[in-house]
Short mmCIF file of C-alpha atoms in Angstrom, two decimals:
data_model
loop_
_atom_site.label_atom_id
_atom_site.label_comp_id
_atom_site.label_asym_id
_atom_site.label_seq_id
_atom_site.Cartn_x
_atom_site.Cartn_y
_atom_site.Cartn_z
CA MET A 1 -77.58 154.25 -106.79
CA ALA A 2 -75.91 156.78 -109.01
CA ASN A 3 -71.78 156.88 -110.22
CA ILE A 4 -70.66 159.57 -110.81
CA GLU A 5 -67.15 160.38 -112.20
CA GLY A 6 -64.69 163.57 -112.36
CA THR A 7 -62.70 165.10 -115.17
CA GLU A 8 -58.99 165.28 -115.15
CA ASN A 9 -59.98 168.99 -114.20
CA ASN A 10 -60.67 170.74 -110.73
CA ASP A 11 -64.17 169.64 -110.60
CA PHE A 12 -67.41 170.11 -107.82
CA LEU A 13 -69.35 167.01 -108.25
CA ALA A 14 -72.72 166.47 -105.69
CA GLY A 15 -74.32 163.37 -104.84
CA THR A 16 -77.88 162.19 -104.24
CA LYS A 17 -79.68 161.38 -101.13
CA ASN A 18 -79.08 157.70 -102.22
CA LYS A 19 -76.29 155.49 -102.51
CA ASP A 20 -73.48 157.34 -104.35
CA ASN A 21 -70.23 156.28 -105.91
CA ILE A 22 -68.30 159.28 -106.67
CA GLU A 23 -64.79 159.97 -108.27
CA GLY A 24 -63.19 162.62 -108.56
CA LEU A 25 -60.46 161.60 -110.95
CA GLY A 26 -57.24 164.26 -111.40
CA GLY A 27 -57.77 168.36 -110.79
CA ASN A 28 -58.14 169.73 -107.60
CA ASP A 29 -61.95 168.46 -106.56
CA VAL A 30 -65.03 169.38 -104.05
CA ILE A 31 -66.92 166.18 -103.69
CA ASN A 32 -70.12 166.28 -101.79
CA GLY A 33 -72.34 163.16 -101.37
CA LEU A 34 -74.91 164.65 -99.85
CA GLY A 35 -77.17 162.20 -98.08
CA GLY A 36 -77.29 158.10 -98.66
CA ASN A 37 -74.19 155.53 -97.80
CA ASP A 38 -71.48 156.27 -100.01
CA ASP A 39 -68.28 155.19 -101.52
CA ILE A 40 -66.00 158.41 -102.33
CA GLN A 41 -62.71 158.64 -103.79
CA GLY A 42 -60.67 161.97 -104.30
CA GLY A 43 -58.13 160.55 -107.14
CA ASP A 44 -55.02 162.49 -108.26
CA GLY A 45 -54.81 166.43 -106.54
CA ILE A 46 -56.10 168.09 -103.84
CA ASP A 47 -59.74 167.60 -103.04
CA VAL A 48 -61.68 168.05 -100.56
CA LEU A 49 -64.35 165.79 -99.66
CA PHE A 50 -67.32 166.37 -97.93
CA GLY A 51 -69.64 162.80 -96.17
CA GLY A 52 -72.69 164.43 -95.45
CA ASN A 53 -75.89 162.21 -94.00
CA GLY A 54 -75.63 158.64 -94.17
CA ASN A 55 -72.82 155.81 -93.23
CA ASP A 56 -70.15 156.69 -95.71
CA PHE A 57 -66.53 155.56 -97.37
CA LEU A 58 -63.64 158.49 -98.13
CA GLU A 59 -60.35 157.84 -99.52
CA GLY A 60 -58.07 160.98 -100.91
CA ASN A 61 -56.19 159.12 -102.60
CA ARG A 62 -53.01 161.31 -104.02
CA GLY A 63 -51.94 164.84 -102.93
CA THR A 64 -53.04 165.96 -99.82
CA ASP A 65 -56.72 166.23 -99.49
CA PHE A 66 -59.24 167.22 -96.66
CA MET A 67 -61.97 164.89 -95.95
CA PHE A 68 -65.19 165.68 -93.58
CA ALA A 69 -67.02 162.52 -93.24
CA GLY A 70 -70.47 164.46 -91.64
CA SER A 71 -73.36 162.45 -89.49
CA GLY A 72 -72.84 158.66 -89.36
CA ASN A 73 -71.10 156.26 -88.31
CA ASP A 74 -68.07 156.98 -91.73
CA ILE A 75 -64.40 155.19 -92.95
CA MET A 76 -61.76 157.53 -93.62
CA GLU A 77 -58.96 155.39 -95.37
CA TRP A 78 -55.08 156.00 -96.43
CA ASP A 79 -53.76 153.47 -98.65
CA ASP A 80 -49.79 153.64 -99.34
CA GLY A 81 -48.74 155.50 -101.81
CA ASP A 82 -51.77 158.11 -100.74
CA GLY A 83 -50.87 161.78 -98.95
CA SER A 84 -50.64 163.76 -95.95
CA ASP A 85 -54.65 164.44 -95.09
CA ILE A 86 -56.84 165.83 -92.28
CA MET A 87 -59.81 164.09 -91.52
CA ASP A 88 -62.67 165.01 -89.19
CA GLY A 89 -64.98 162.41 -88.62
CA GLY A 90 -67.71 164.59 -87.50
CA ASN A 91 -70.63 163.29 -85.61
CA GLY A 92 -71.22 159.04 -85.25
CA TYR A 93 -68.79 156.41 -84.47
CA ASP A 94 -65.84 157.19 -87.26
CA THR A 95 -62.89 154.83 -88.39
CA VAL A 96 -59.37 155.68 -90.26
CA ASN A 97 -58.57 152.64 -91.98
CA VAL A 98 -54.47 153.13 -92.73
CA ASN A 99 -53.14 150.34 -95.10
CA GLY A 100 -48.87 149.91 -95.13
CA SER A 101 -46.72 148.72 -97.91
CA GLN A 102 -47.62 145.59 -98.96
CA GLU A 103 -44.11 144.53 -98.91
CA GLN A 104 -41.70 146.93 -96.46
CA GLY A 105 -41.81 147.42 -93.29
CA ASP A 106 -43.66 150.46 -92.19
CA GLU A 107 -42.36 152.88 -88.94
CA PHE A 108 -46.03 154.37 -87.47
CA THR A 109 -46.56 156.75 -84.74
CA LEU A 110 -49.98 157.60 -83.19
CA GLN A 111 -49.99 160.80 -80.78
CA GLN A 112 -52.22 163.67 -79.94
CA SER A 113 -51.42 167.36 -80.59
CA GLY A 114 -54.88 169.09 -78.50
CA SER A 115 -57.69 167.45 -79.94
CA GLN A 116 -55.99 165.89 -82.88
CA ALA A 117 -54.69 162.54 -83.43
CA ILE A 118 -51.87 162.71 -85.43
CA PHE A 119 -50.79 159.97 -87.46
CA ASP A 120 -47.12 159.66 -88.68
CA ARG A 121 -45.19 157.51 -90.91
CA LEU A 122 -41.23 157.56 -90.13
CA ASN A 123 -39.91 155.57 -92.79
CA LEU A 124 -40.46 154.98 -96.52
CA VAL A 125 -42.73 157.88 -98.01
CA SER A 126 -43.47 159.89 -94.82
CA PHE A 127 -46.93 160.85 -94.19
CA ASN A 128 -48.54 162.63 -91.69
CA LEU A 129 -52.39 162.50 -90.85
CA THR A 130 -54.40 164.39 -89.16
CA VAL A 131 -57.17 163.83 -87.15
CA GLU A 132 -60.23 164.46 -85.48
CA ASN A 133 -63.74 163.24 -84.29
CA SER A 134 -62.47 159.91 -85.29
CA GLU A 135 -63.05 156.89 -82.50
CA VAL A 136 -61.33 153.89 -84.47
CA PHE A 137 -58.01 153.60 -85.74
CA ASN A 138 -57.60 150.37 -87.65
CA ILE A 139 -54.10 150.13 -88.72
CA ASP A 140 -52.94 147.23 -91.19
CA GLY A 141 -49.59 146.67 -91.54
CA LYS A 142 -49.11 144.24 -94.45
CA GLY A 143 -45.99 142.77 -95.23
CA GLY A 144 -42.57 143.68 -93.48
CA ASP A 145 -41.31 144.34 -90.29
CA ASP A 146 -44.08 147.32 -88.88
CA SER A 147 -44.24 149.16 -85.86
CA LEU A 148 -46.95 151.05 -84.16
CA VAL A 149 -46.27 153.23 -80.86
CA VAL A 150 -49.00 154.57 -79.90
CA GLY A 151 -48.94 157.90 -77.05
CA ASP A 152 -51.47 159.40 -74.61
CA LEU A 153 -54.58 159.72 -76.61
CA SER A 154 -56.69 161.08 -73.32
CA HIS A 155 -57.44 164.28 -75.18
CA THR A 156 -58.84 163.50 -78.16
CA ALA A 157 -61.63 161.38 -79.77
CA VAL A 158 -60.03 158.04 -79.83
CA ARG A 159 -61.48 155.27 -78.16
CA LYS A 160 -60.16 152.04 -80.14
CA VAL A 161 -56.41 151.15 -81.90
CA VAL A 162 -56.40 148.12 -83.88
CA PHE A 163 -53.09 146.79 -85.44
CA SER A 164 -52.83 144.39 -87.33
CA GLY A 165 -48.75 143.21 -88.21
CA GLY A 166 -49.14 140.61 -91.04
CA ASP A 167 -46.63 139.14 -92.17
CA GLY A 168 -43.15 139.90 -90.76
CA ASN A 169 -41.85 140.45 -87.04
CA ASP A 170 -44.15 143.20 -86.00
CA SER A 171 -44.27 145.92 -83.07
CA LEU A 172 -47.16 147.45 -81.02
CA ASP A 173 -45.63 149.34 -78.30
CA ALA A 174 -48.03 151.70 -76.20
CA PRO A 175 -47.41 152.32 -73.03
CA ASP A 176 -48.59 155.86 -72.14
CA THR A 177 -52.12 155.25 -73.38
CA ASP A 178 -54.94 154.19 -71.51
CA THR A 179 -57.39 154.21 -74.90
CA GLU A 180 -58.36 150.46 -75.60
CA ILE A 181 -55.93 148.73 -78.46
CA LYS A 182 -56.61 144.99 -80.36
CA ALA A 183 -53.34 143.83 -81.66
CA TYR A 184 -52.95 140.82 -84.01
CA GLY A 185 -49.72 139.68 -85.28
CA GLY A 186 -50.04 137.72 -87.26
CA ASP A 187 -47.19 135.55 -88.70
CA GLY A 188 -43.84 136.39 -88.13
CA ASN A 189 -41.69 136.82 -84.26
CA ASP A 190 -43.69 139.79 -83.05
CA PHE A 191 -43.85 142.40 -79.76
CA LEU A 192 -47.35 143.09 -78.44
CA ALA A 193 -47.06 145.60 -75.45
CA SER A 194 -50.36 147.53 -75.16
CA GLY A 195 -51.37 150.02 -71.95
CA SER A 196 -53.65 150.31 -69.08
CA ASN A 197 -57.35 149.69 -70.97
CA ASP A 198 -58.61 146.40 -71.60
CA ASP A 199 -56.60 145.34 -74.15
CA LEU A 200 -56.39 141.98 -76.71
CA LEU A 201 -53.10 140.86 -78.09
CA LYS A 202 -53.13 138.20 -80.59
CA GLY A 203 -49.43 136.87 -81.62
CA GLY A 204 -50.54 134.27 -84.41
CA ARG A 205 -47.96 132.22 -86.09
CA GLY A 206 -44.66 132.67 -85.07
CA ASP A 207 -42.49 133.39 -81.65
CA ASP A 208 -44.31 136.32 -80.04
CA PHE A 209 -43.87 138.26 -77.26
CA LEU A 210 -46.62 140.03 -75.28
CA ARG A 211 -47.48 142.16 -72.34
CA GLY A 212 -50.98 143.63 -71.55
CA ARG A 213 -49.91 145.99 -68.64
CA ARG A 214 -52.49 147.54 -66.89
CA GLY A 215 -56.31 146.73 -67.25
CA THR A 216 -58.01 143.34 -67.52
CA ASP A 217 -56.19 141.88 -70.19
CA ILE A 218 -56.65 138.88 -72.90
CA MET A 219 -53.28 137.66 -74.24
CA ARG A 220 -53.33 134.90 -76.56
CA GLY A 221 -49.87 133.53 -77.80
CA GLY A 222 -50.72 131.54 -80.90
CA SER A 223 -48.76 129.08 -82.50
CA GLY A 224 -44.75 128.82 -81.95
CA ASN A 225 -43.01 129.41 -78.58
CA ASP A 226 -44.75 132.65 -77.14
CA ILE A 227 -43.69 134.83 -74.30
CA MET A 228 -46.33 136.48 -71.88
CA VAL A 229 -45.27 139.01 -69.41
CA TRP A 230 -46.86 140.03 -66.19
CA ALA A 231 -44.60 143.07 -64.34
CA ASN A 232 -45.66 144.89 -61.20
CA GLY A 233 -48.45 147.09 -61.48
CA ASP A 234 -50.11 144.95 -63.95
CA GLY A 235 -53.67 143.92 -64.15
CA SER A 236 -55.13 140.53 -64.28
CA ASP A 237 -54.60 138.93 -67.55
CA VAL A 238 -56.50 135.97 -69.01
CA MET A 239 -53.17 134.32 -70.95
CA SER A 240 -53.27 131.13 -73.94
CA GLY A 241 -50.14 130.02 -75.19
CA GLY A 242 -51.60 127.91 -78.22
CA GLU A 243 -49.72 125.83 -79.96
CA GLY A 244 -45.33 125.41 -79.16
CA VAL A 245 -44.06 125.47 -75.70
CA ASP A 246 -45.12 129.08 -74.45
CA ILE A 247 -43.77 131.11 -71.33
CA VAL A 248 -45.73 133.15 -68.93
CA ALA A 249 -43.24 135.49 -66.72
CA VAL A 250 -44.67 137.23 -63.72
CA GLN A 251 -42.22 139.65 -62.49
CA GLY A 252 -42.88 140.63 -58.65
CA ALA A 253 -42.14 144.11 -56.68
CA LEU A 254 -39.19 145.06 -56.71
CA ASP A 255 -38.79 146.47 -53.05
CA GLN A 256 -41.84 145.25 -51.19
CA GLY A 257 -42.19 141.08 -51.08
CA ASP A 258 -44.50 139.68 -53.06
CA GLN A 259 -47.07 136.80 -51.62
CA PHE A 260 -47.72 134.43 -54.86
CA THR A 261 -50.00 131.28 -54.94
CA LEU A 262 -50.45 128.49 -57.81
CA ARG A 263 -52.66 126.19 -58.51
CA GLN A 264 -55.12 124.67 -60.83
CA GLN A 265 -58.69 125.28 -61.35
CA GLY A 266 -60.25 122.17 -63.80
CA ASN A 267 -57.64 122.50 -66.87
CA LYS A 268 -56.49 125.97 -65.95
CA ALA A 269 -53.38 127.08 -63.67
CA ILE A 270 -54.67 129.93 -61.77
CA PHE A 271 -52.03 132.40 -60.34
CA ASP A 272 -52.24 134.92 -58.18
CA ARG A 273 -50.75 137.97 -55.59
CA LEU A 274 -52.17 137.89 -52.53
CA ASN A 275 -50.58 141.18 -50.58
CA LEU A 276 -49.54 143.75 -52.19
CA VAL A 277 -52.27 145.81 -55.09
CA PRO A 278 -53.48 141.97 -55.47
CA PHE A 279 -54.24 140.29 -59.06
CA ARG A 280 -54.71 137.23 -60.63
CA LEU A 281 -53.96 135.83 -63.70
CA ARG A 282 -55.84 132.73 -65.84
CA ILE A 283 -53.58 130.92 -67.72
CA ASP A 284 -55.29 128.30 -69.95
CA THR A 285 -52.55 126.75 -71.76
CA SER A 286 -48.67 126.90 -71.10
CA GLU A 287 -45.88 124.72 -70.91
CA ILE A 288 -43.31 126.82 -68.68
CA ILE A 289 -44.17 129.56 -65.85
CA VAL A 290 -41.32 132.00 -64.86
CA VAL A 291 -41.24 133.66 -61.73
CA GLN A 292 -39.07 136.37 -60.26
CA GLY A 293 -39.78 137.70 -56.71
CA GLU A 294 -37.02 140.10 -57.41
CA GLY A 295 -36.99 142.65 -53.69
CA GLY A 296 -38.60 142.33 -50.63
CA ASN A 297 -39.41 138.45 -48.91
CA ASP A 298 -40.96 136.65 -51.55
CA SER A 299 -43.12 133.48 -51.24
CA LEU A 300 -44.98 131.18 -53.86
CA GLU A 301 -46.81 128.04 -52.90
CA ILE A 302 -47.54 125.25 -55.83
CA SER A 303 -50.28 122.99 -55.54
CA ASN A 304 -50.90 120.39 -57.71
CA LEU A 305 -51.05 121.46 -61.43
CA SER A 306 -51.34 117.72 -63.12
CA ASN A 307 -54.67 118.67 -65.20
CA THR A 308 -53.14 121.91 -66.80
CA ASP A 309 -50.31 121.99 -69.15
CA VAL A 310 -47.61 123.44 -67.22
CA GLN A 311 -44.53 121.01 -67.14
CA LEU A 312 -42.04 123.36 -65.42
CA VAL A 313 -42.18 125.95 -62.39
CA GLN A 314 -39.16 128.28 -62.29
CA PHE A 315 -38.67 130.65 -59.06
CA SER A 316 -35.80 133.49 -58.60
CA GLY A 317 -36.64 135.32 -55.27
CA GLY A 318 -34.32 137.75 -55.89
CA PHE A 319 -32.91 139.85 -52.61
CA GLY A 320 -34.47 139.18 -49.15
CA SER A 321 -35.61 135.82 -47.62
CA ASP A 322 -38.20 134.01 -49.71
CA VAL A 323 -39.68 130.79 -49.76
CA LEU A 324 -40.69 128.58 -52.46
CA ASP A 325 -43.79 125.80 -50.84
CA GLY A 326 -43.78 123.04 -53.81
CA ARG A 327 -44.51 119.78 -51.35
CA HIS A 328 -47.57 119.21 -53.26
CA ALA A 329 -47.11 119.70 -57.08
CA ARG A 330 -46.05 116.98 -59.27
CA THR A 331 -45.10 119.71 -61.71
CA THR A 332 -41.08 120.26 -62.12
CA ILE A 333 -39.70 122.44 -60.17
CA ASN A 334 -36.42 124.71 -60.56
CA ALA A 335 -36.10 127.33 -57.43
CA SER A 336 -32.97 129.75 -56.71
CA GLY A 337 -33.00 131.44 -53.52
CA ASP A 338 -30.52 134.44 -54.71
CA GLU A 339 -29.82 137.16 -51.76
CA GLY A 340 -30.94 135.92 -48.33
CA ARG A 341 -31.78 132.83 -46.46
CA ASP A 342 -34.21 131.10 -48.24
CA LEU A 343 -36.54 127.90 -47.71
CA LEU A 344 -36.96 125.86 -50.46
CA LEU A 345 -39.17 122.86 -50.61
CA GLY A 346 -39.60 120.39 -53.53
CA GLY A 347 -42.21 118.70 -54.89
CA ARG A 348 -43.18 115.24 -56.20
CA ALA A 349 -41.30 115.63 -59.50
CA ASN A 350 -37.53 115.88 -60.17
CA ASP A 351 -36.72 119.19 -59.28
CA ASN A 352 -33.55 121.72 -59.35
CA LEU A 353 -32.69 123.81 -55.76
CA ASP A 354 -30.33 126.10 -55.49
CA GLY A 355 -30.06 128.18 -52.14
CA GLY A 356 -27.78 130.78 -53.77
CA ASP A 357 -26.04 133.25 -51.53
CA ASP A 358 -26.47 133.10 -47.34
CA ARG A 359 -27.79 129.88 -45.06
CA ASP A 360 -30.31 128.48 -46.70
CA ILE A 361 -32.95 125.41 -45.90
CA ILE A 362 -33.53 122.94 -49.23
CA ALA A 363 -35.37 120.18 -49.08
CA GLY A 364 -36.13 118.09 -51.95
CA GLY A 365 -39.34 115.76 -51.25
CA ARG A 366 -40.28 113.33 -53.65
CA GLY A 367 -38.17 112.83 -56.64
CA ASP A 368 -34.48 112.37 -57.98
CA ASP A 369 -33.37 116.11 -57.11
CA ILE A 370 -30.25 118.50 -57.64
CA LEU A 371 -29.37 120.74 -54.75
CA THR A 372 -27.40 123.29 -54.33
CA GLY A 373 -26.63 124.81 -51.64
CA GLY A 374 -24.52 128.46 -52.63
CA SER A 375 -22.61 130.26 -50.38
CA GLY A 376 -23.18 130.31 -46.71
CA GLY A 377 -24.17 127.29 -44.37
CA ASP A 378 -27.03 125.47 -45.77
CA ALA A 379 -29.28 123.19 -44.19
CA PHE A 380 -30.39 119.93 -46.71
CA VAL A 381 -33.24 118.60 -44.72
CA PHE A 382 -35.23 114.96 -45.57
CA SER A 383 -38.30 114.68 -43.41
CA SER A 384 -41.52 113.33 -44.69
CA GLY A 385 -43.75 113.25 -42.26
CA ARG A 386 -43.80 109.20 -41.31
CA ARG A 387 -41.49 106.60 -41.22
CA PHE A 388 -39.06 105.87 -44.23
CA LYS A 389 -40.34 104.78 -47.63
CA THR A 390 -37.91 105.48 -50.65
CA LYS A 391 -40.83 107.11 -52.67
CA ASP A 392 -41.20 110.03 -50.27
CA PHE A 393 -37.63 111.14 -51.33
CA GLY A 394 -36.31 109.87 -54.25
CA ILE A 395 -32.31 110.17 -54.53
CA ASP A 396 -31.58 113.38 -54.35
CA VAL A 397 -28.51 114.86 -55.28
CA ILE A 398 -26.31 117.60 -53.03
CA THR A 399 -23.68 119.09 -55.38
CA ASP A 400 -21.63 121.25 -53.07
CA PHE A 401 -21.79 120.12 -49.73
CA ASP A 402 -19.02 121.58 -47.41
CA GLY A 403 -19.25 120.36 -43.90
CA ALA A 404 -16.54 123.53 -43.28
CA GLU A 405 -18.27 126.20 -44.49
CA GLY A 406 -21.67 125.06 -42.48
CA ASP A 407 -23.46 122.59 -44.22
CA ARG A 408 -25.11 120.09 -42.76
CA ILE A 409 -27.85 117.36 -43.57
CA ILE A 410 -30.44 117.45 -41.09
CA LEU A 411 -32.38 114.03 -40.50
CA ASP A 412 -35.84 113.91 -38.32
CA GLN A 413 -36.76 110.96 -35.48
CA ALA A 414 -40.29 110.88 -37.25
CA THR A 415 -38.69 109.46 -40.43
CA PHE A 416 -35.89 107.88 -39.68
CA GLY A 417 -36.68 105.76 -36.03
CA ASN A 418 -35.33 106.77 -32.82
CA ILE A 419 -31.31 107.39 -34.74
CA THR A 420 -28.69 109.28 -32.39
CA ALA A 421 -25.76 110.38 -33.95
CA SER A 422 -24.10 106.86 -32.72
CA ASP A 423 -25.71 105.29 -35.76
CA ILE A 424 -23.81 107.05 -38.69
CA ALA A 425 -21.75 105.39 -39.64
CA ILE A 426 -18.65 106.14 -42.49
CA VAL A 427 -17.89 102.75 -44.73
CA ALA A 428 -15.40 102.40 -47.90
CA ASN A 429 -18.39 101.80 -50.27
CA ASP A 430 -22.11 101.11 -51.13
CA GLN A 431 -21.12 96.96 -50.04
CA ALA A 432 -20.29 97.83 -46.62
CA ALA A 433 -22.85 100.13 -46.01
CA SER A 434 -25.67 97.59 -46.86
CA THR A 435 -23.82 95.18 -43.69
CA SER A 436 -22.68 98.02 -41.88
CA SER A 437 -24.16 97.99 -38.03
CA GLY A 438 -24.64 101.59 -38.69
CA LEU A 439 -28.37 103.05 -39.42
CA ILE A 440 -27.33 106.38 -41.16
CA THR A 441 -24.61 105.36 -43.73
CA TYR A 442 -21.87 106.89 -46.12
CA SER A 443 -20.08 105.65 -48.69
CA ARG A 444 -16.65 107.76 -49.16
CA LYS A 445 -16.35 106.06 -52.55
CA THR A 446 -19.49 107.19 -54.50
CA GLY A 447 -20.74 109.83 -51.78
CA ASN A 448 -23.52 107.92 -51.66
CA LEU A 449 -25.96 108.19 -48.14
CA PHE A 450 -28.16 105.30 -46.83
CA PHE A 451 -30.55 104.64 -44.82
CA ASN A 452 -29.82 100.85 -43.44
CA GLU A 453 -32.71 100.26 -41.61
CA ASN A 454 -31.47 96.63 -40.55
CA GLY A 455 -28.79 97.55 -39.80
CA ALA A 456 -25.72 95.30 -39.70
CA ALA A 457 -28.05 92.16 -41.34
CA ALA A 458 -27.55 91.95 -44.97
CA GLY A 459 -29.59 94.59 -47.54
CA LEU A 460 -30.99 97.65 -46.42
CA GLY A 461 -33.95 96.08 -45.06
CA LYS A 462 -37.11 98.85 -45.71
CA GLY A 463 -34.22 101.10 -46.31
CA GLY A 464 -32.42 102.50 -49.29
CA GLN A 465 -30.58 105.43 -50.48
CA PHE A 466 -31.58 109.10 -50.02
CA ALA A 467 -28.62 110.97 -51.33
CA THR A 468 -25.61 111.38 -53.17
CA LEU A 469 -23.09 114.04 -51.96
CA SER A 470 -21.13 114.58 -55.19
CA ASP A 471 -18.36 117.19 -54.00
CA SER A 472 -16.56 116.62 -50.87
CA GLY A 473 -17.09 114.32 -47.79
CA LEU A 474 -18.96 113.92 -45.04
CA GLY A 475 -18.59 113.60 -41.56
CA ILE A 476 -20.48 112.46 -38.36
CA SER A 477 -20.38 116.25 -37.09
CA ASP A 478 -22.11 117.22 -40.58
CA VAL A 479 -25.06 115.32 -39.62
CA ALA A 480 -27.53 116.59 -37.51
CA ILE A 481 -30.85 114.79 -36.00
CA VAL A 482 -33.99 116.31 -34.43
CA ALA A 483 -37.18 114.67 -32.97
CA GLU A 484 -39.21 116.27 -35.66
CA PHE A 485 -38.71 118.96 -38.52
CA VAL A 486 -41.12 121.34 -38.89
CA PHE A 487 -41.01 123.37 -42.32
#
């Protein structure tokens, strides 16, 4: 291996057929590595570097330099403080390395101009790289809050962009590219959003925002409270929140109804859309799943998730008549029907169900649930499909019951026995509710609603309290009795 060093003047330096270390120092130098895997440094001045054959490393250093890597798998590097360069990777699988400022945030862009990839820094000391025949861009932001916007590169040789944010709150946004993205946020609260290829996004430490967009992407939040997003038109993704309280957010179609399901497979949560353009999310670790139906008549069926990390599912139906079916869920559900005539069915946990506008049907299921009808005449249904057991309902709080607006309590005889309207009693207090001859008793003092299974005998028998109306009173005509309510 030869070590070849120029002078402070204009030099012409040539290597050997073996591995050489060549440094031009000052002046406007021309350096040719010839054969071997060479390390070529231009130094100060306007330099022209030829890698020749072999897997070479070329760096122009300060000044506007020209790098022609030649054949082989070459690396052309730009370090903070270098000048604007023109690079040509030649034959082989070549990489452009860019190392940003150690302490200050860099504002980078990467786009195409014809067949050339154009890399710019827009702040600090600006520079420009004009690149041909290079397959990989490897950008290391180093310190500070760095940003990289990647545009369409389809007419260039670039096949992969790797971004490492380093320390700081970093941003990678690539909405218009189908080039593969690998992004690593590092420390800090990072924003990483890739394009239409199969990409890898890793947030690292901090509270990060990740979105893979189109393509089959892998998102890993790392430590911190991270948000991983799927929006309509994105591909099937693998998501892992890592340590912290992490959120998977799903946004459905704006104008059409989505048919969603959420279930477990081993210790992973599986989120599917079954209609429109189907997709699947495999969620390895995340504590919260937020689903926004947007437009159309949306549905979400939630199955048992007890083997996963999911602790809360939030559902917003948006416009349209939406269905939330959580009857098999043991995870807490917060659901809002928003606009439209919605059906909201809770599960075994303590759920919060809000019908929103229009006439909705709401059933809390098991658990001590908070039920809100919203505007319009809403139906609060108590039906378990079998004879009454207190564990089938818990004690639900109905926050805004208004019989004058058309709200109704729906009781079915399959659960409460062969009751009729004559079995409903409005009493003064809870004590009177347990000794009344009425089988369904409502306490005016507390708003509590009971199933008084043994009538006038002391106590409630096999019955119990199943609801509290917190906002207004209840009249006998506000209760509807059906033989069996089928959801």
